[in-house]
Tab-separated table of C-alpha atoms (C1' of nucleotides) in Angstrom:
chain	number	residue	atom	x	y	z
C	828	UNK	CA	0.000	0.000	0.000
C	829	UNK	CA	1.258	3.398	-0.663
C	830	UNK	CA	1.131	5.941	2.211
C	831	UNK	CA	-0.394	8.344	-0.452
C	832	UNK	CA	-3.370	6.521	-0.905
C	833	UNK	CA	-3.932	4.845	2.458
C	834	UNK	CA	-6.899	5.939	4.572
C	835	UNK	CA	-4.959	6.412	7.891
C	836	UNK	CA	-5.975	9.259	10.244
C	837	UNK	CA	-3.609	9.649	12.695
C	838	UNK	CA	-3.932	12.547	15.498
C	839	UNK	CA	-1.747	14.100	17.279
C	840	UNK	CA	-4.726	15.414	20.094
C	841	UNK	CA	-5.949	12.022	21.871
C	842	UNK	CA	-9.829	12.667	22.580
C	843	UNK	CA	-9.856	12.452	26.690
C	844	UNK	CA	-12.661	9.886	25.921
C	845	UNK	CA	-10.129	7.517	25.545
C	846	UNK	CA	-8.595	6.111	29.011
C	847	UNK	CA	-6.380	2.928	28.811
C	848	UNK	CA	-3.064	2.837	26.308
C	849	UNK	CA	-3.928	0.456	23.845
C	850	UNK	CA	-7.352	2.825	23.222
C	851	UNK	CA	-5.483	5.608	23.148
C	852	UNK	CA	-2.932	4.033	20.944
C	853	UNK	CA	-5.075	2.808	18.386
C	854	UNK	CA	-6.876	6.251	18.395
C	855	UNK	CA	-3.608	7.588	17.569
C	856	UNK	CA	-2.955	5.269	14.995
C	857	UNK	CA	-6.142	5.684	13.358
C	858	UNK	CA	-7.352	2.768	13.609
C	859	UNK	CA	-10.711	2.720	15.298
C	860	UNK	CA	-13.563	5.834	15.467
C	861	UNK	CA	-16.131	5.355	18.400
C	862	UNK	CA	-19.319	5.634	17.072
C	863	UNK	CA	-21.040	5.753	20.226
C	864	UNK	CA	-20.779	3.892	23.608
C	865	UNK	CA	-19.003	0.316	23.123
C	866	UNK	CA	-19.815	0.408	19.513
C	867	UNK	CA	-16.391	0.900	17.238
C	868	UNK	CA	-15.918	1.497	13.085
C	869	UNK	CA	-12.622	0.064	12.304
C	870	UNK	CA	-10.775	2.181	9.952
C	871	UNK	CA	-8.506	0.860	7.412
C	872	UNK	CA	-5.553	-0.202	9.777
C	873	UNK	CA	-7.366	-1.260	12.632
C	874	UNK	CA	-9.206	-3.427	10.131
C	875	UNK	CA	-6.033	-5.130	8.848
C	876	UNK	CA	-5.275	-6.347	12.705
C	877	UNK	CA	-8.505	-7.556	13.027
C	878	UNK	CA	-8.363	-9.391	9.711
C	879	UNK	CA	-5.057	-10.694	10.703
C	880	UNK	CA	-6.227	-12.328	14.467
C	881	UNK	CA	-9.322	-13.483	13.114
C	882	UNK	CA	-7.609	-15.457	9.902
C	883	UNK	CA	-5.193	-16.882	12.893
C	884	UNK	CA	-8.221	-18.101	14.622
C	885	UNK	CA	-9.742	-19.652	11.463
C	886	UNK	CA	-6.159	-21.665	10.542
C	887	UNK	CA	-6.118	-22.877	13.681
C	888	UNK	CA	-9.650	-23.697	14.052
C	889	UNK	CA	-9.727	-25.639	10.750
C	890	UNK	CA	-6.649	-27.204	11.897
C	891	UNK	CA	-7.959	-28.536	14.822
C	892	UNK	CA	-11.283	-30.353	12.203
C	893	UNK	CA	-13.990	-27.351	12.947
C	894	UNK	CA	-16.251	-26.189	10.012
C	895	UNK	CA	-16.520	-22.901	9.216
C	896	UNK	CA	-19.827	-21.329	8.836
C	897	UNK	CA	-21.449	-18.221	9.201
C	898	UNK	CA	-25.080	-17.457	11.381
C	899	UNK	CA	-27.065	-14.260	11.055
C	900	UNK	CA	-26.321	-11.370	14.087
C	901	UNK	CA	-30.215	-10.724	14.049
C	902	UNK	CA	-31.744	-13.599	15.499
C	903	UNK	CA	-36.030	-14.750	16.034
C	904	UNK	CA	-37.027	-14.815	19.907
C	905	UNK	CA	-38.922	-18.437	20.042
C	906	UNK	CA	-35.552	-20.346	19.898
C	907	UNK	CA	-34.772	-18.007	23.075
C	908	UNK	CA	-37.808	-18.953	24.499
C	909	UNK	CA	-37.617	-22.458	24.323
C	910	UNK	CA	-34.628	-22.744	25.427
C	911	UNK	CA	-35.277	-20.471	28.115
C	912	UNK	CA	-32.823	-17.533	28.347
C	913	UNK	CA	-35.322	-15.559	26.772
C	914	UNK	CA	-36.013	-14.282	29.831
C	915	UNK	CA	-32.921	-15.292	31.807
C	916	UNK	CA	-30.487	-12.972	29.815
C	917	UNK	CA	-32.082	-9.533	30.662
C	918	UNK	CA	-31.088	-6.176	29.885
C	919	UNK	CA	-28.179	-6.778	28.258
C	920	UNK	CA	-29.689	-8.686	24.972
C	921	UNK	CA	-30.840	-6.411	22.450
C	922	UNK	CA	-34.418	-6.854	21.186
C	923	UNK	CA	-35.825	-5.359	18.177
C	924	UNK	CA	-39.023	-5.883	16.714
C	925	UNK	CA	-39.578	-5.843	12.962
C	926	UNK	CA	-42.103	-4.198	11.112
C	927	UNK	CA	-44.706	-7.094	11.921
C	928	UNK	CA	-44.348	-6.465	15.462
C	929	UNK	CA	-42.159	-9.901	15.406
C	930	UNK	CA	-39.765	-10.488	18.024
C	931	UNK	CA	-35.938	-10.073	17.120
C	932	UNK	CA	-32.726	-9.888	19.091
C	933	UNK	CA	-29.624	-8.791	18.205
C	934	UNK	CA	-27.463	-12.183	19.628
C	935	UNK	CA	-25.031	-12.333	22.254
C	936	UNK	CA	-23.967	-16.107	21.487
C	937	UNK	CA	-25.488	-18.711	19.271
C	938	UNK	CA	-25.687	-21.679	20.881
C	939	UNK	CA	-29.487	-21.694	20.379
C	940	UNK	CA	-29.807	-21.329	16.777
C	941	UNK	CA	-26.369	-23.884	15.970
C	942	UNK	CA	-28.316	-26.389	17.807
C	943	UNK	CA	-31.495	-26.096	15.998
C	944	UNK	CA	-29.449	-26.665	13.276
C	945	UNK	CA	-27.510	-29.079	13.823
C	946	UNK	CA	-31.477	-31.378	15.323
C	947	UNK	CA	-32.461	-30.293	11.868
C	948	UNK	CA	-29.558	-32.560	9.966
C	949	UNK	CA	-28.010	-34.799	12.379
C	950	UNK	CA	-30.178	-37.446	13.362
C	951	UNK	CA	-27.111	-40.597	13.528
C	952	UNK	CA	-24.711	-41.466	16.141
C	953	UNK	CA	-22.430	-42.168	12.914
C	954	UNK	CA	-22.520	-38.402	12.305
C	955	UNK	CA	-20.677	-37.530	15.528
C	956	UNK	CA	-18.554	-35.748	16.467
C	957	UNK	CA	-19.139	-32.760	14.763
C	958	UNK	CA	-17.435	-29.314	15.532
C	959	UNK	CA	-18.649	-25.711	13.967
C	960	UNK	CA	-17.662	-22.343	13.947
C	961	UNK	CA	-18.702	-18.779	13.188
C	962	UNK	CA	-17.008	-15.904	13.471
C	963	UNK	CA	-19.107	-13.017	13.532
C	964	UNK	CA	-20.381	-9.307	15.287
C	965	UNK	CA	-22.117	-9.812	18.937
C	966	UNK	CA	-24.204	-7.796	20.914
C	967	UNK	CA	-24.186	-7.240	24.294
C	968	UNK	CA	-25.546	-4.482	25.803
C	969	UNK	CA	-23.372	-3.804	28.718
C	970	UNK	CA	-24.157	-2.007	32.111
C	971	UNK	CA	-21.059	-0.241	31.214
C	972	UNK	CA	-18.745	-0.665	28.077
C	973	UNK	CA	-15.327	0.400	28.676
C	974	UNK	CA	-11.726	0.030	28.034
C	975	UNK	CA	-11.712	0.742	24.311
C	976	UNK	CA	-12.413	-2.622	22.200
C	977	UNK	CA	-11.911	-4.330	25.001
C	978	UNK	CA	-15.285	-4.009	26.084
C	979	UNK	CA	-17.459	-3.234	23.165
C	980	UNK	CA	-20.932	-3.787	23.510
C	981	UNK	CA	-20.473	-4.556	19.423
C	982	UNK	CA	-17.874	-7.038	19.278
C	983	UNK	CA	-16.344	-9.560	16.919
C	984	UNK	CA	-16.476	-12.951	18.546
C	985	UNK	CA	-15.385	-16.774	17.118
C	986	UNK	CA	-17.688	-18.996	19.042
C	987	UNK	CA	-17.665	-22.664	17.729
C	988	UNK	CA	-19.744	-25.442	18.999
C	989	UNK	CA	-19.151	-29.322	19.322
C	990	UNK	CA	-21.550	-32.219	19.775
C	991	UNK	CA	-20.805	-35.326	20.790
C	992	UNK	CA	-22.186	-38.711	21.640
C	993	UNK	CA	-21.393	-38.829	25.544
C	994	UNK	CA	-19.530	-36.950	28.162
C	995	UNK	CA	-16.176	-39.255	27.540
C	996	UNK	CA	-15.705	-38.218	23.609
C	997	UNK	CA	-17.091	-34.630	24.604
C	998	UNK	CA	-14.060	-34.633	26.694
C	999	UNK	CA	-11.513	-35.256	23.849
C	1000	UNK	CA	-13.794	-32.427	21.473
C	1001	UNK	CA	-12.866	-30.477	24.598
C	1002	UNK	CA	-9.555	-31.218	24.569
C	1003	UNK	CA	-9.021	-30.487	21.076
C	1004	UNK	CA	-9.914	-26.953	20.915
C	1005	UNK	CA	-8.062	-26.347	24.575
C	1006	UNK	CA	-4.910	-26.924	22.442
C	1007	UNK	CA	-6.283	-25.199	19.251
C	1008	UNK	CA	-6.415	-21.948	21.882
C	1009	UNK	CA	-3.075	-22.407	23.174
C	1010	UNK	CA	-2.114	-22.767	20.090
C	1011	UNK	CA	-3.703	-19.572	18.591
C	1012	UNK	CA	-2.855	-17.563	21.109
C	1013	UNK	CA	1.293	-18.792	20.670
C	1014	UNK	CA	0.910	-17.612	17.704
C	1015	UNK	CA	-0.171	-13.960	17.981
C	1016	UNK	CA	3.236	-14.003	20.128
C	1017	UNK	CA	1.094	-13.653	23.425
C	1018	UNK	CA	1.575	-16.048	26.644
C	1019	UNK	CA	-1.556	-17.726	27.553
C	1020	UNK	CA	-2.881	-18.883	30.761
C	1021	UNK	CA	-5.822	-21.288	31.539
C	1022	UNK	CA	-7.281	-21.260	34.068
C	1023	UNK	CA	-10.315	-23.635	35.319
C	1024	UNK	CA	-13.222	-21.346	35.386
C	1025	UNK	CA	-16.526	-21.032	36.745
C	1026	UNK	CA	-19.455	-22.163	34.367
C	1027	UNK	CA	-22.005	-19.352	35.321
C	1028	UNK	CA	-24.510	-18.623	33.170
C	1029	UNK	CA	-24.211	-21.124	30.178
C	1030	UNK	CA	-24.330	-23.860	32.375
C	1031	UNK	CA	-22.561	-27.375	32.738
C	1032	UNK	CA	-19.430	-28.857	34.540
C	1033	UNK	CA	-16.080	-28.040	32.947
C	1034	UNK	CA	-14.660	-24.907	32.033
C	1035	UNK	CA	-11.804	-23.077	31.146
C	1036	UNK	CA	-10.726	-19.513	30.742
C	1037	UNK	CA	-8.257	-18.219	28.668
C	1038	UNK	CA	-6.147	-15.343	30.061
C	1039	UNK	CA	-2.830	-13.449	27.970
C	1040	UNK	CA	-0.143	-11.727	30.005
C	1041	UNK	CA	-0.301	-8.141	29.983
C	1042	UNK	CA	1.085	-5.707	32.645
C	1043	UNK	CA	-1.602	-3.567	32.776
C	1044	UNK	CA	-4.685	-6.356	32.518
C	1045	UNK	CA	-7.290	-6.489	34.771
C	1046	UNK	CA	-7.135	-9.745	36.900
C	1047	UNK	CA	-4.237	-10.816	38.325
C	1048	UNK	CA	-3.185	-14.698	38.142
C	1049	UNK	CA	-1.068	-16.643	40.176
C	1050	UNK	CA	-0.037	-19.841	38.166
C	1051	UNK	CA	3.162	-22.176	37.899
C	1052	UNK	CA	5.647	-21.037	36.101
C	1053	UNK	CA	5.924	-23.931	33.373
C	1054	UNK	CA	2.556	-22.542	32.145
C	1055	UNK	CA	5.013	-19.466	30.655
C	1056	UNK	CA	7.443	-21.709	28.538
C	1057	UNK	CA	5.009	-23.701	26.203
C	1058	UNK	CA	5.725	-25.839	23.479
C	1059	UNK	CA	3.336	-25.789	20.804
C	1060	UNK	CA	4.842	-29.071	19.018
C	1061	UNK	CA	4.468	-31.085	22.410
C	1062	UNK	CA	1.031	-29.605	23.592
C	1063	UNK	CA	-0.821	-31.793	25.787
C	1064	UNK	CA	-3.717	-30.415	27.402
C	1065	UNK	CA	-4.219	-32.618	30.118
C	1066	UNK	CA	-0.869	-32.508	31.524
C	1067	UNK	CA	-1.556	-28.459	30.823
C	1068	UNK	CA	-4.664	-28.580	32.709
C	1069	UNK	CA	-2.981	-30.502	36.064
C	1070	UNK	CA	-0.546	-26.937	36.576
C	1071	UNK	CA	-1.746	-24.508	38.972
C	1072	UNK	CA	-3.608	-21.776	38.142
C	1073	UNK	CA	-5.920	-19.278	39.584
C	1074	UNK	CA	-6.834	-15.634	40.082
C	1075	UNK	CA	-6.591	-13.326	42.901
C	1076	UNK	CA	-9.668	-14.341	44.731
C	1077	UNK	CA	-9.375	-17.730	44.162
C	1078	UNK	CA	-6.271	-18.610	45.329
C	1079	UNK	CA	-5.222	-18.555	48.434
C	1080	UNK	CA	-1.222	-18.951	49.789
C	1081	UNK	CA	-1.710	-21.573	52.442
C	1082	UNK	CA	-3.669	-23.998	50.442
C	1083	UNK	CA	-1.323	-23.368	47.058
C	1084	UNK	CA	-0.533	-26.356	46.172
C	1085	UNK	CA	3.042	-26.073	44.330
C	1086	UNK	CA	6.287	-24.438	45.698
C	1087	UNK	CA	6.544	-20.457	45.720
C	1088	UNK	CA	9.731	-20.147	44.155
C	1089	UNK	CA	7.475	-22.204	40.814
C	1090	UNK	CA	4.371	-19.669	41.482
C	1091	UNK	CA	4.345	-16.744	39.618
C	1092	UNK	CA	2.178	-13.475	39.340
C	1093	UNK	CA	1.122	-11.695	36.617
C	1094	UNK	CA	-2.002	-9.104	35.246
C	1095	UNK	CA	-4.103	-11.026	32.689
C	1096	UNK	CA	-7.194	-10.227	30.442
C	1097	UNK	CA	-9.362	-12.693	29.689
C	1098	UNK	CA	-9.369	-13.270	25.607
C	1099	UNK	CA	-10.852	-16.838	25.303
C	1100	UNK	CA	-13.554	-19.463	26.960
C	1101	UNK	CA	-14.368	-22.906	26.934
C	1102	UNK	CA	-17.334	-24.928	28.295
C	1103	UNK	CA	-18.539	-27.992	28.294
C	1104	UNK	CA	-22.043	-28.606	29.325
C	1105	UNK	CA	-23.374	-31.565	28.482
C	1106	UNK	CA	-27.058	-31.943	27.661
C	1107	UNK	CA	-28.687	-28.573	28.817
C	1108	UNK	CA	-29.446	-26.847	25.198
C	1109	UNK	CA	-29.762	-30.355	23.512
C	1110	UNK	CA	-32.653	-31.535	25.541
C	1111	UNK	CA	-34.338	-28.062	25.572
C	1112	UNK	CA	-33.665	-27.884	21.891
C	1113	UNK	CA	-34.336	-31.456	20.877
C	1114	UNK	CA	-30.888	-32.325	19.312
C	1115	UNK	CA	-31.180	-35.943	19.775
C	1116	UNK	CA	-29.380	-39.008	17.495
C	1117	UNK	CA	-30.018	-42.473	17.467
C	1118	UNK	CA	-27.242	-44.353	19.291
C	1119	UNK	CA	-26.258	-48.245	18.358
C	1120	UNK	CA	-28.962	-49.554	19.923
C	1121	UNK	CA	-31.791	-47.369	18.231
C	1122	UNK	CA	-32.203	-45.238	21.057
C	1123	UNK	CA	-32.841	-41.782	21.089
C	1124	UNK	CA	-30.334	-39.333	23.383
C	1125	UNK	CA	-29.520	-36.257	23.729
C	1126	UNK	CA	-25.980	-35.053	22.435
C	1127	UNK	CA	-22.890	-33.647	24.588
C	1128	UNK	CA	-22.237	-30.675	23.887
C	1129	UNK	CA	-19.490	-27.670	24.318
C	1130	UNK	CA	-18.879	-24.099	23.507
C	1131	UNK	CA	-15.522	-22.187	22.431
C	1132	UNK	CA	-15.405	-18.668	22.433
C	1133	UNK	CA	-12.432	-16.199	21.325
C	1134	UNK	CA	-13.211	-12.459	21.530
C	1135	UNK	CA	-11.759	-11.572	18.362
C	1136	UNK	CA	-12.316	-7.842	18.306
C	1137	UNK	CA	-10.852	-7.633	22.359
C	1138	UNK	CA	-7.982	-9.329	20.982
C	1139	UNK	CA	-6.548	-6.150	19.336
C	1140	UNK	CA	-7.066	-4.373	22.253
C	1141	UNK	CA	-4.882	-7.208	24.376
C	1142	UNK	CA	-2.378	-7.324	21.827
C	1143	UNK	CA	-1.578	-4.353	22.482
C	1144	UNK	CA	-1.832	-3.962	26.300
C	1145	UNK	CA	0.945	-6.883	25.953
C	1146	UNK	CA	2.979	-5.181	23.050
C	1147	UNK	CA	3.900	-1.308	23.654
C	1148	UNK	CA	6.464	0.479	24.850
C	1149	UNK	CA	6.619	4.634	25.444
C	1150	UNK	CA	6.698	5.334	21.367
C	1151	UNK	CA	3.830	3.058	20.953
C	1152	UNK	CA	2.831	-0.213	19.609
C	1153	UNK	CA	4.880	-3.277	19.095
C	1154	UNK	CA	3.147	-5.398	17.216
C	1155	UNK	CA	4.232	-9.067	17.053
C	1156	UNK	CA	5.297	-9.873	12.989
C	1157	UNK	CA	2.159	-12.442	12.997
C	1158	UNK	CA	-0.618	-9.543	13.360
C	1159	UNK	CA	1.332	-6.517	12.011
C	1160	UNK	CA	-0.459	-4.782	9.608
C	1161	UNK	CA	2.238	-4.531	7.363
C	1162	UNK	CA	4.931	-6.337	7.886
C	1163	UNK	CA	7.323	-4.106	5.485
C	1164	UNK	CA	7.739	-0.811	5.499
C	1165	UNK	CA	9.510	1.628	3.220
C	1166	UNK	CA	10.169	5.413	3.915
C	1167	UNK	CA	11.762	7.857	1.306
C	1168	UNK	CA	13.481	10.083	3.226
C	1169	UNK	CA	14.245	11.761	-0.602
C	1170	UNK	CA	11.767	12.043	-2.601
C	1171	UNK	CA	12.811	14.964	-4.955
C	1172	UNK	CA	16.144	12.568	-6.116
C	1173	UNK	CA	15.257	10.592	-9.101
C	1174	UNK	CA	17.437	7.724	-7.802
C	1175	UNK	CA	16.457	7.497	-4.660
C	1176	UNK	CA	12.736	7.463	-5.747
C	1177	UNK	CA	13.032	5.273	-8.887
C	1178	UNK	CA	15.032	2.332	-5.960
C	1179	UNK	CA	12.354	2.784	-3.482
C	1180	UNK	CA	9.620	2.093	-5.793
C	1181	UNK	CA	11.227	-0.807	-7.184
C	1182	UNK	CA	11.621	-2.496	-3.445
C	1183	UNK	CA	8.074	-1.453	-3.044
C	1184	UNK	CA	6.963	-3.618	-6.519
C	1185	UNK	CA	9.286	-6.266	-5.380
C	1186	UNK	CA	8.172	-6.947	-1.838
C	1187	UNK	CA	4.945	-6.901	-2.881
C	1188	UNK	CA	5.118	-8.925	-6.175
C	1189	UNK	CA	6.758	-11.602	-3.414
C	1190	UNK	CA	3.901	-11.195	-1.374
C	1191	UNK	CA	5.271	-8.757	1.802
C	1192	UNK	CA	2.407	-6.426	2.696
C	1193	UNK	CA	4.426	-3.499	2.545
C	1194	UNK	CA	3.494	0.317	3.701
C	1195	UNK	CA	5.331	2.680	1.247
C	1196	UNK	CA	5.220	5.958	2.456
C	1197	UNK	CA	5.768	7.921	-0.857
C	1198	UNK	CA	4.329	11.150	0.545
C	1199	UNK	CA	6.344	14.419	0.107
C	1200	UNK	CA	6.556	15.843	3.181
C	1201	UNK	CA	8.748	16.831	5.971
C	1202	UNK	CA	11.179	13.465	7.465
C	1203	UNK	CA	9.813	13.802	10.754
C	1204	UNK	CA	6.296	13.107	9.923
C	1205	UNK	CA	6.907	9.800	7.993
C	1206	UNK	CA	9.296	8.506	10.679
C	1207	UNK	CA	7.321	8.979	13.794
K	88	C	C1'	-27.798	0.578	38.598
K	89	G	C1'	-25.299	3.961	42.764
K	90	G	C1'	-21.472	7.997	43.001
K	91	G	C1'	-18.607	11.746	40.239
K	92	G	C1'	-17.293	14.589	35.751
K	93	A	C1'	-17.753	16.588	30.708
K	94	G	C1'	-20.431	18.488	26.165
K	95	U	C1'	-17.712	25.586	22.964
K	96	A	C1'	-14.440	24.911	14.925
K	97	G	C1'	-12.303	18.243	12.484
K	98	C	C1'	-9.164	17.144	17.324
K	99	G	C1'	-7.222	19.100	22.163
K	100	C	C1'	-8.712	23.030	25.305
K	101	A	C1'	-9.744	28.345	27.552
K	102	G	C1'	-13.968	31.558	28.410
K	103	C	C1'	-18.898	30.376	32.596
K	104	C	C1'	-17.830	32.013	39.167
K	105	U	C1'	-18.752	38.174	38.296
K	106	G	C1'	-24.375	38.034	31.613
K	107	G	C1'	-22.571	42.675	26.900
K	108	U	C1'	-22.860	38.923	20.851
K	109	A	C1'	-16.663	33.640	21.080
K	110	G	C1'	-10.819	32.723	21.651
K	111	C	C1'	-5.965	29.680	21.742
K	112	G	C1'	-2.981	25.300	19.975
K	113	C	C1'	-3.064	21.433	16.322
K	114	A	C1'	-5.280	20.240	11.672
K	115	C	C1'	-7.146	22.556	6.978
K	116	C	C1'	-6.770	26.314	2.456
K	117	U	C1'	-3.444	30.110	-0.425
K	118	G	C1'	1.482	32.122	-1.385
K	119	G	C1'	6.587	31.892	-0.314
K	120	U	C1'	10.912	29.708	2.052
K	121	U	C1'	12.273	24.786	3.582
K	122	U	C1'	13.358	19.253	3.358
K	123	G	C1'	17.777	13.130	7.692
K	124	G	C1'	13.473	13.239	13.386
K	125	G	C1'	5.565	15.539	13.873
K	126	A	C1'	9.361	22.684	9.484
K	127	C	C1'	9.049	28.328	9.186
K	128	C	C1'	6.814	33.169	7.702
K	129	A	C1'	2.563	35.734	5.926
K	130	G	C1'	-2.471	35.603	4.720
K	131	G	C1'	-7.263	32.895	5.055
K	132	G	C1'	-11.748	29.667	5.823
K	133	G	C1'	-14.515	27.202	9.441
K	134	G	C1'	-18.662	27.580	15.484
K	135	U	C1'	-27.410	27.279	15.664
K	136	C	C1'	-21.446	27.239	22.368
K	137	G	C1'	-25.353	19.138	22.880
K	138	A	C1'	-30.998	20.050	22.669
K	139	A	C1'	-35.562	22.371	24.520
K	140	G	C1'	-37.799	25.830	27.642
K	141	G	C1'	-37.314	29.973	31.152
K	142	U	C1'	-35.178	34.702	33.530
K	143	U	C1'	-33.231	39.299	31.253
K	144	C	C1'	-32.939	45.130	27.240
K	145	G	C1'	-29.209	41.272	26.321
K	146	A	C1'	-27.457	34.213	27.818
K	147	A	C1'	-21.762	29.980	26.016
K	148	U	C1'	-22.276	32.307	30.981
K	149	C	C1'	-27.985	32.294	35.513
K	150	C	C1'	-32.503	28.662	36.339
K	151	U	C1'	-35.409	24.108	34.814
K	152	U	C1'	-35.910	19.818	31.881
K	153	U	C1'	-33.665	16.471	28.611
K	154	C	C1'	-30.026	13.807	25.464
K	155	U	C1'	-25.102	12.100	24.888
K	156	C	C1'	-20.247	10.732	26.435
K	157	C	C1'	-16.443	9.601	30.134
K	158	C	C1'	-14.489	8.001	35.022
K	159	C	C1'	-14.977	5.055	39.981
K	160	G	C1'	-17.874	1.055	41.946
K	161	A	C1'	-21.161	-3.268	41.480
K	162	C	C1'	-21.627	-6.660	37.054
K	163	C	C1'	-19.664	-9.216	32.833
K	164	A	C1'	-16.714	-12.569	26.726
RNA sequence: CGGGGAGUAGCGCAGCCUGGUAGCGCACCUGGUUUGGGACCAGGGGGUCGAAGGUUCGAAUCCUUUCUCCCCGACCA
């Protein structure tokens, strides 16, 4: 991309809206415009990060055997209903009624309509296991949005869902996307931490939350130290799962189970979430196959989610120093970039637009920054 | 939802207490000089002072109502 034709408004004047670094930063760097409480555009380089996290999501996703799909954001009330959080999810779901007076809500989660359906194709034990995965713009209308993108009421979220015959191979669907996180997360050059979590409102009996290291996050974790040197060619997530983790309220010093000079503390924010929960939507929603024997049951089932959008946010809580973001080569939004500090010399212009055509005829998203203006401008 | 704060030019702010018809920096436009770390000089454009109502000869300023946004807390991906 050449600087001269790049949408990038970067300001000098941060708006005193904007309270933590990584929303001031990506003010600065033009890459977001609040629209109005918790509700972000994403402007041309903003967009590329986001673009960038989510395709590392998908990769790894698809990796790990879930199906990519993609559900509406405006959703009909009666699968609410039946399954009964209709009611139970309050204020904070959106509704919206269309011009026949019908019932809509804008969704927070999908688990409702991906298991109506999957009861609407999957009738055979023979079809199981089956994992899939959306990624696409939530709602959730928030007491208070705040911290940037961090806490959007609008945000972009990858939530997948996996159903399974019984509780033991709903274990190893489990399993599998506990690694595909840790894996993900690796990759965006952040240090993950799971934690076992509190099921809450979705229900069910195993769960796991997925915190990244950042200085100025808002939990703080105490957790073994191995849990900081992970190798993502020997993953194995129940030998992950058996390390100590927990946060601040949780834990408590004289019951910590592992030495202190293994424990470590550290600020977190919470990008990811796991859950298994067995039957609850399935029976509610009638997702049932036929087993061996003929017989009708219910299917196991679990829910991933990543928040996507929160994730550039993190990033960048982990990655800045005073002069601004560092961003890790994985999720840059260019990864390249070219500055002609000359741009009145023939030469000097003629050799910098001939790197430019070759990095990106080889496929380096490069940021040229042909503009003819002062040096001080391009560099900062 | 409780407590606090803020809405004045595209952005950052001053003016409000003590009413007299709006100002500064950045950005923008024009001309000139510059060009290795957000250039300089000169000239210029841009504002129903969040909205509505009231008090007053006169309201950005005082009073009432309302909308929006932010912060702390409780709550939460």
């Amino acid at each position: 991309m050449k600087y001269s034709e790049f949408f990038i408004p970067t300001v000098k004047d941060i708006p005193s809206d904007a309270e933590i670094i990584s929303h001031k930063l990506m003010i600065k760097a033009g890459m977001i415009k609040q629209s109005s409480a918790g509700i972000y555009s994403w402007l041309p380089l903003g967009f590329k990060v986001l673009k960038n996290i989510e395709q590392i999501v998908r990769e790894e996703q698809n990796n790990a055997g879930a199906n990519e799909m993609l559900m509406p954001t405006i959703q009909s009330s009666d699968l609410w209903v039946k399954s009964g959080r209709y009611d139970d999810y309050g204020k904070e779901m959106l509704r919206i009624k269309d011009r026949s007076g019908r019932e809509m809500l804008y969704g927070p989660t999908n688990e409702e309509l991906i298991t109506d359906i999957f009861q609407t194709y999957i009738t055979s034990y023979k079809e199981l296991p089956k994992n899939l995965y959306h990624i696409q713009w939530k709602f959730r209308d928030e007491v208070r949005p705040r911290f940037g993108v961090m806490r959007g009421r609008e945000f972009l979220m990858k939530d997948n869902y996996s159903f399974d015959l019984n509780e033991e191979t709903a274990k190893i669907s489990y399993n599998k996307m506990f690694k595909a996180y840790i894996k993900t997360f690796l990759r965006m050059g952040l240090t993950p931490i799971s934690l076992r979590a509190e099921t809450g409102p979705i229900g069910g009996n195993l769960s796991h939350e997925f915190q990244i290291l950042a200085n100025t996050g808002e939990s703080t974790l105490y957790y073994d130290k191995e849990l900081e040197s992970l190798d993502p060619e020997s993953l194995d997530p129940e030998k992950l799962q058996s390390y100590y983790a927990a946060v601040d309220d949780e834990h408590d010093e004289a019951k910590c189970p592992i030495k202190k000079e293994d424990l470590k503390i550290s600020k977190g924010i919470e990008v990811g979430h796991i859950f298994y929960f067995g039957t609850k939507y399935s029976q509610k929603l009638k997702a049932y196959v036929q087993d061996k024997n003929g017989k009708r049951i219910a299917v196991h089932m679990g829910s991933y989610g990543i928040g996507v959008s929160r994730l550039v946010g993190a990033l960048i809580e982990a990655n800045h120093d005073e002069k601004g973001i560092k961003w890790p080569m994985s999720v840059a939004p260019f990864k390249l970039s070219i500055i002609n500090l000359m741009p009145d010399d023939q030469n000097c212009t003629t050799m910098a637009s001939d790197y430019y055509s070759n990095f990106m005829a080889g496929n380096i998203d490069t940021l040229y920054d042909d503009r003819e203006c002062s040096i001080g401008k391009k560099i900062i």
